XYZ file of C-alpha atoms in Angstrom:
312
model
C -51.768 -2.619 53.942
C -53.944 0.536 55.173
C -52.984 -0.402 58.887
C -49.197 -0.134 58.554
C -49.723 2.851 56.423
C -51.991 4.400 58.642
C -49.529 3.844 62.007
C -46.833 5.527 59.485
C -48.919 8.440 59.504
C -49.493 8.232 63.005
C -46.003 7.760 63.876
C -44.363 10.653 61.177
C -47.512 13.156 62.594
C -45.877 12.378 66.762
C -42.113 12.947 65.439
C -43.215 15.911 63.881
C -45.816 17.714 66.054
C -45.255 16.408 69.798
C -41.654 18.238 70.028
C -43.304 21.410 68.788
C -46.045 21.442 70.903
C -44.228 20.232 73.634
C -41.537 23.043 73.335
C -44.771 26.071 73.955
C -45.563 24.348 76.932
C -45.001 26.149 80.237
C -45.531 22.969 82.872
C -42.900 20.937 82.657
C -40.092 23.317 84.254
C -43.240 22.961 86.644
C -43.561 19.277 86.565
C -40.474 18.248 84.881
C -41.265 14.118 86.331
C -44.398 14.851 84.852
C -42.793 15.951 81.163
C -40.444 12.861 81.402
C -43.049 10.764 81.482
C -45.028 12.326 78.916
C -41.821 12.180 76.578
C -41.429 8.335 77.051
C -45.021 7.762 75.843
C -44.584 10.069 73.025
C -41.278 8.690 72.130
C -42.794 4.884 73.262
C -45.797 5.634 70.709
C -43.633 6.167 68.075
C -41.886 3.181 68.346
C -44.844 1.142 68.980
C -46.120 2.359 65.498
C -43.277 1.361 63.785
C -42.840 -1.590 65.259
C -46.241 -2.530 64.693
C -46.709 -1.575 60.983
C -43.110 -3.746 60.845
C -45.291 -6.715 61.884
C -48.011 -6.369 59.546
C -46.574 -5.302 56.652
C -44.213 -8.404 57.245
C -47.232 -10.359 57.937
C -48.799 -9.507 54.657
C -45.487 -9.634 52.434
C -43.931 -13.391 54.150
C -45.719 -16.335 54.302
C -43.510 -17.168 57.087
C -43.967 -13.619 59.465
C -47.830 -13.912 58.877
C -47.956 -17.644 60.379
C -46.115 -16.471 63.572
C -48.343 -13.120 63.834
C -51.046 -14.794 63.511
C -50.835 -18.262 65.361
C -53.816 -19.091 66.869
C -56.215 -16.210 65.893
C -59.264 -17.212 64.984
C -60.438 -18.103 60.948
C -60.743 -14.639 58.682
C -58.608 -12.544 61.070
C -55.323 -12.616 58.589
C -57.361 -12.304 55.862
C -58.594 -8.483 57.322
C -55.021 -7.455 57.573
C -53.758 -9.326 54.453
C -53.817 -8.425 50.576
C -51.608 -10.236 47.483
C -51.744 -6.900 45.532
C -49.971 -4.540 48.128
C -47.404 -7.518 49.262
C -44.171 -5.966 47.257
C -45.057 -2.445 49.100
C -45.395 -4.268 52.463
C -42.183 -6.458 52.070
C -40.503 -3.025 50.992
C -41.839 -1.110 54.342
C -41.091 -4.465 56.066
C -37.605 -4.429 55.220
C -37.316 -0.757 55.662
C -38.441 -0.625 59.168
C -36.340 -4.052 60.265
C -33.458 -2.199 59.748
C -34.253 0.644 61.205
C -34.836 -1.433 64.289
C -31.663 -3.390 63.796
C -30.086 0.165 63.401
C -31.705 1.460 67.157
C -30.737 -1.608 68.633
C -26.791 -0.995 67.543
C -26.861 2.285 68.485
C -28.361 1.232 72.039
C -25.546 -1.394 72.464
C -22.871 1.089 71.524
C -23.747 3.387 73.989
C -24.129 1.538 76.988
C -21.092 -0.389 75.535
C -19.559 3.706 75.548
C -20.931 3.834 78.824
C -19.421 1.223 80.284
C -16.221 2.217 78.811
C -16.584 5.664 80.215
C -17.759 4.376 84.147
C -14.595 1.922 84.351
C -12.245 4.763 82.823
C -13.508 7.245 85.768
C -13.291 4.460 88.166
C -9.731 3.906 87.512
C -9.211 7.326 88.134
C -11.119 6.912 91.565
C -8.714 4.224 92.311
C -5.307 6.593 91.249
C -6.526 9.761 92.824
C -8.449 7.830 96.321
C -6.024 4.912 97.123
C -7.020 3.185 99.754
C -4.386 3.782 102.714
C -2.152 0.552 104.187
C -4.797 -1.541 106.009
C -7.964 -0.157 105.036
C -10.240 -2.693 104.478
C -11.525 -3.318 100.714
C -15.084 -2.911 99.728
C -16.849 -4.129 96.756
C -19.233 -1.143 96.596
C -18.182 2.330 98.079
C -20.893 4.768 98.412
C -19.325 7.780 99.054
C -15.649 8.777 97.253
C -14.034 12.019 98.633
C -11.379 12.870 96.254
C -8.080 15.972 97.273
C -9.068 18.662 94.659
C -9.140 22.362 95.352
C -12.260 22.818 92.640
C -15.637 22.304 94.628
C -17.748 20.070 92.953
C -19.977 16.462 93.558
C -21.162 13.695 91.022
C -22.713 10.620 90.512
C -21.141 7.472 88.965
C -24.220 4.995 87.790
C -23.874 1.571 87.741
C -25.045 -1.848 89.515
C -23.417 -0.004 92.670
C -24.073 3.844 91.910
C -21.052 6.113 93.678
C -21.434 9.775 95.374
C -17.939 11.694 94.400
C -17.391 14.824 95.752
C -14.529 17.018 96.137
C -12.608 18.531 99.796
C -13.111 21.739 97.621
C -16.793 21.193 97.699
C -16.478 19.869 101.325
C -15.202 23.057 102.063
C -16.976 25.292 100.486
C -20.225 23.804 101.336
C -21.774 24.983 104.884
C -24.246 22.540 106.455
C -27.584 21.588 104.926
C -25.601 22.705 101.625
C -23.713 19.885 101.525
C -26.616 16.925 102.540
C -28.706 19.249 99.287
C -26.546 18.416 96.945
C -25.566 14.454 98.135
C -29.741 14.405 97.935
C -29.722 15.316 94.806
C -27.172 13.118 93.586
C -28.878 10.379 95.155
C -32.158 11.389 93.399
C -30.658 11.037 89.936
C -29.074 7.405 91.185
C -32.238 6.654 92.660
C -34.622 7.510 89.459
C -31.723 5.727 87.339
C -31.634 8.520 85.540
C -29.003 7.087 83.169
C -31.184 4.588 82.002
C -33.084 7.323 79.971
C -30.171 9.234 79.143
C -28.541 6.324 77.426
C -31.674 5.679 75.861
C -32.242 9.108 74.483
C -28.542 9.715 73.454
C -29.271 6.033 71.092
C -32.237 7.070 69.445
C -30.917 10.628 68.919
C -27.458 9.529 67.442
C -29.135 6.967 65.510
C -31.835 9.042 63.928
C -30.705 12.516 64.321
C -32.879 13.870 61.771
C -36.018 12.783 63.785
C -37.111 15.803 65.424
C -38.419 13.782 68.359
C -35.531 11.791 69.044
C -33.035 15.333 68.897
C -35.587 16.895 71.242
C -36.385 13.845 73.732
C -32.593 13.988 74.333
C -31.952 17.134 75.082
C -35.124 17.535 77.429
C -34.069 14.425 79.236
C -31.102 16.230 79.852
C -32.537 18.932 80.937
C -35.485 17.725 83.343
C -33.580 15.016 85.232
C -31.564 17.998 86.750
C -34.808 19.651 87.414
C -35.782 16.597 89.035
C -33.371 16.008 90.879
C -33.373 19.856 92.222
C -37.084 19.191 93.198
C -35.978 16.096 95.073
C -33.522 17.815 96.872
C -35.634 21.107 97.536
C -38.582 18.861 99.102
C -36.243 17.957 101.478
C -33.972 20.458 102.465
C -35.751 23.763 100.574
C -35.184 25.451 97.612
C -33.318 28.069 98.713
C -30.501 25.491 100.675
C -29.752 24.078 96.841
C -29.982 27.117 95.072
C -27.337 28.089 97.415
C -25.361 25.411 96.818
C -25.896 25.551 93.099
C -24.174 29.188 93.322
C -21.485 27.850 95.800
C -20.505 25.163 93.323
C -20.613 26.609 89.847
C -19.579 30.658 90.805
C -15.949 30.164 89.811
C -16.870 28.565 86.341
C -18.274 31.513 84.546
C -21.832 30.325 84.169
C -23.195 33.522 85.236
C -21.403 35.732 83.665
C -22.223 36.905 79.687
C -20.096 34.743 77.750
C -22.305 30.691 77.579
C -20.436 27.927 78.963
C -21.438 24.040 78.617
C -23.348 24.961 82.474
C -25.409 27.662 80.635
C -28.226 25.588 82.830
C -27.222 26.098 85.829
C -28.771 30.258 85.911
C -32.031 29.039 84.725
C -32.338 26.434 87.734
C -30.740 28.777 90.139
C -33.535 31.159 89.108
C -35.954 28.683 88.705
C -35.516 27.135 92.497
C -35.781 31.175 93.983
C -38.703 31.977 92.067
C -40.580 28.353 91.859
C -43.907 28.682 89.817
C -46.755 27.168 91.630
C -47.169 23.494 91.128
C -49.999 22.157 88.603
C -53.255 20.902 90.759
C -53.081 17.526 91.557
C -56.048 16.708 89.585
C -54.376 18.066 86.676
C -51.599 15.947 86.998
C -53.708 12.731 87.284
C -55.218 13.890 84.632
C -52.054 14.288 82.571
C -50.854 10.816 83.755
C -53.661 9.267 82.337
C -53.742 11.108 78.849
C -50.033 10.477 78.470
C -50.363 6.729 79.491
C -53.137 6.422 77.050
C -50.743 7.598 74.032
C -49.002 4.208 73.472
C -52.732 2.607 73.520
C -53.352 4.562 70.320
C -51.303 2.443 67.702
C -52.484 -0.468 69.425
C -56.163 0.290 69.074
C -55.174 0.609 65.284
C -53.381 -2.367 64.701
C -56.355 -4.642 66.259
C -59.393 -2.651 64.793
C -59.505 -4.866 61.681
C -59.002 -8.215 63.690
C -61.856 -7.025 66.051
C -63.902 -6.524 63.337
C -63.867 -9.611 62.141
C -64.835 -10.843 65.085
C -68.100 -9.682 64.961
């Protein structure tokens, strides 16, 4: 029972301490593809841990979980991880933790079952606002949707066939490399299937919203995939062609004036794309990858130190 307890510990000491120290960080408005990935392996460790201490506290509790944990390891491995006196703690923490899965897994299905919900809603509108015109010919998978609309503005629509929607407002307002910025970074977010991560994030955050790394990986995904997506956009066209557009796109809304609006964001990228910080060294970075890959190998090294050890 001191392995499960001691991923627990692991696991409550990640939820607790990675958002703060995350959070005093200056890098990842530098690198924000970089922070992503470091929040998936903090968030992945997390539920690596719990998963794992589900498996051997199981194991030691059921007869039945510790036969199919530990098929085909070799004689006095199960008895390392195993102990009659701690088995109504571990079928407790067993328990606990199953439903805790069973509970992320619903809250996963709901929201790509929201999702879904959502896409084919805003597709219908597609369909009532961009009819096709007598004799066009019907495709399964339209790229780009230009819709009548005074309002400048462009989005994405993810799915198996990800669409580009953008206004004659925006088409309009727009002038030249403007417009190709902003399809760019549309296309990055489509192309880094961005909403993979933000359904993920929006699960484990409305699921456990007291976890303070769930409520914080969800709003930095939020966050960084725009910076991302800026980036991807900037390396192509510059920064200054998107900031531009940024400002041609969101100046009638209010989001720089005093009063915040739900595009409070859009300033602090603005800002961020005319005054870029220098980029980390790529050494650094490596460096970073590797630490941050590393993280989910943690609750693994702890789960098979006993079982290693009696192999020796």
């Amino acid at each position: 029972m001191t392995v499960p307890l001691a991923l627990m510990v692991l696991a409550l000491l990640a939820a607790g301490l990675a958002p703060r120290v995350l959070a005093r960080c200056s890098w990842p408005d530098r690198e924000p593809v970089l922070a992503l990935w470091v929040w998936q392996c903090v968030v992945g460790a997390v539920l690596l841990c719990c998963l794992l201490a589900m498996a051997l506290s199981g194991a030691t509790a059921f007869a039945v979980v510790r036969a199919h944990v530990f098929a085909g390891a070799p004689d006095g491995v199960a008895e390392m991880y195993t102990s009659g006196g701690y088995a109504p703690w571990a079928g407790v923490l067993c328990l606990l933790l199953a439903c805790g899965g069973a509970w992320t897994g619903a809250m996963l299905l709901r929201e790509i079952r929201d999702a879904r919900a959502r896409r084919r809603k805003r597709r219908a509108e597609l369909r009532e606002r961009a009819p096709r015109l007598p004799g066009e010919e019907t495709a399964s998978s339209d790229r780009l949707v230009v819709l009548e609309e005074d309002r400048p503005d462009a989005w994405w629509l993810p799915g198996a066939t990800p669409q580009l929607v953008i206004t004659t407002g925006a088409l309009r307002r727009l002038k030249g490399r403007q417009l190709d910025a902003v399809l760019e970074h549309e296309q990055g977010h489509a192309r880094a299937r961005h909403d993979w991560l933000l359904h993920c994030s929006s699960a484990l955050a409305t699921g456990f919203s007291r976890v303070p790394v769930f409520a914080s990986f969800r709003d930095q995904v939020h966050r960084l995939v725009e910076l991302a997506a800026d980036d991807a956009a900037s390396r192509r066209y510059g920064r200054l062609t998107i900031a531009l557009a940024l400002v041609e796109l969101n100046e009638d809304r209010g989001v720089f004036g005093p009063c915040p609006t739900s595009l409070a964001m859009v300033p602090q990228r603005v800002h961020r794309l005319l005054s870029p910080a220098p980029r980390l060294p790529v050494s650094r970075r490596l460096r970073m990858t590797a630490v941050a890959s590393l993280v989910p190998v943690v609750p693994v090294l702890i789960a098979f130190a006993p079982g290693l050890t009696a192999l020796r």
